XYZ file of C-alpha atoms in Angstrom:
107
model
C -29.319 115.462 -158.957
C -27.282 112.609 -157.464
C -29.546 109.967 -157.700
C -29.863 111.066 -161.998
C -25.543 110.950 -161.961
C -26.300 107.426 -160.230
C -28.390 106.276 -162.734
C -26.407 107.389 -165.597
C -23.295 105.706 -164.236
C -25.003 102.519 -163.400
C -26.328 102.676 -166.822
C -22.873 103.383 -168.672
C -21.432 100.580 -166.321
C -24.165 98.294 -167.687
C -23.620 99.307 -171.302
C -19.846 97.696 -170.726
C -20.859 94.586 -168.398
C -19.386 96.412 -165.461
C -22.579 96.898 -163.447
C -21.288 94.270 -160.354
C -18.784 97.446 -159.623
C -20.692 100.268 -159.431
C -21.196 99.889 -155.367
C -16.888 100.558 -155.689
C -17.356 102.974 -157.866
C -19.568 105.075 -155.989
C -17.756 104.244 -152.804
C -14.966 105.670 -153.969
C -16.504 109.113 -155.147
C -16.770 108.186 -159.187
C -20.523 109.289 -158.473
C -21.425 110.207 -162.154
C -19.768 110.788 -166.051
C -18.404 113.562 -164.903
C -16.128 112.293 -161.930
C -15.104 108.772 -163.731
C -14.007 111.096 -167.195
C -12.070 113.985 -164.768
C -10.970 112.050 -161.519
C -10.451 108.156 -162.802
C -6.297 107.980 -163.762
C -5.791 104.224 -164.486
C -5.794 100.877 -163.304
C -5.157 101.874 -159.833
C -8.429 103.867 -159.151
C -10.221 100.943 -160.964
C -8.527 98.311 -158.554
C -9.574 100.646 -155.626
C -13.309 100.523 -157.224
C -13.000 96.741 -156.849
C -11.928 95.930 -160.419
C -9.363 93.039 -159.907
C -9.733 91.144 -163.183
C -7.150 91.676 -165.843
C -10.047 91.863 -168.759
C -12.361 93.923 -166.567
C -9.476 96.234 -166.225
C -8.664 96.527 -169.981
C -12.955 97.300 -170.675
C -13.112 99.679 -168.171
C -9.904 101.705 -169.441
C -11.274 101.276 -173.287
C -14.730 102.662 -172.297
C -13.386 105.555 -169.983
C -10.630 106.299 -172.708
C -14.169 106.537 -175.512
C -15.996 108.480 -173.166
C -13.429 110.987 -172.751
C -12.674 110.996 -176.716
C -16.220 111.315 -177.301
C -16.818 114.345 -174.706
C -19.918 112.314 -172.822
C -18.228 112.787 -169.354
C -20.150 116.101 -168.976
C -23.468 115.246 -170.169
C -26.166 113.021 -168.221
C -28.750 110.958 -169.514
C -32.152 110.952 -168.286
C -33.117 109.088 -165.024
C -36.608 108.055 -166.240
C -34.567 106.777 -168.909
C -32.149 104.883 -167.206
C -34.929 103.616 -164.676
C -37.011 102.129 -168.428
C -33.504 100.376 -169.562
C -32.943 98.811 -165.936
C -36.667 97.949 -165.828
C -36.755 96.176 -169.092
C -33.409 95.070 -168.498
C -31.872 96.549 -171.243
C -28.747 98.115 -169.301
C -26.539 96.227 -171.141
C -27.791 98.555 -174.459
C -27.190 102.248 -172.698
C -24.077 102.214 -173.832
C -25.689 102.103 -177.568
C -28.375 104.400 -176.486
C -25.876 107.159 -175.724
C -23.899 106.708 -178.529
C -26.913 107.017 -180.449
C -27.391 110.602 -178.464
C -30.581 109.613 -176.760
C -30.498 111.181 -173.470
C -34.104 110.491 -172.794
C -37.267 109.213 -173.035
C -39.500 110.706 -175.945
C -42.488 113.026 -174.511
């Protein structure tokens, strides 16, 4: 389960060009999108995860707001889809996959 949650988080961060902060998110206990939507309470939490640049802070805050408004924090992407996106160097497009309702690879 943790690997799946991490894969989903990595895909989401990659989709918002924030992948460089993935270790900080996990280190601070934000293991998946439900943790981000429920427990990320603003700029101070993002700074604790290592996000220091103003533009990156703003991008992350906007992305979290969209995640909450769309109710996507309580869903999980398929780990196989996340791996496929990573293997094909497509993580930057993961937000689009999420937005369009793709949560896994076709059978």
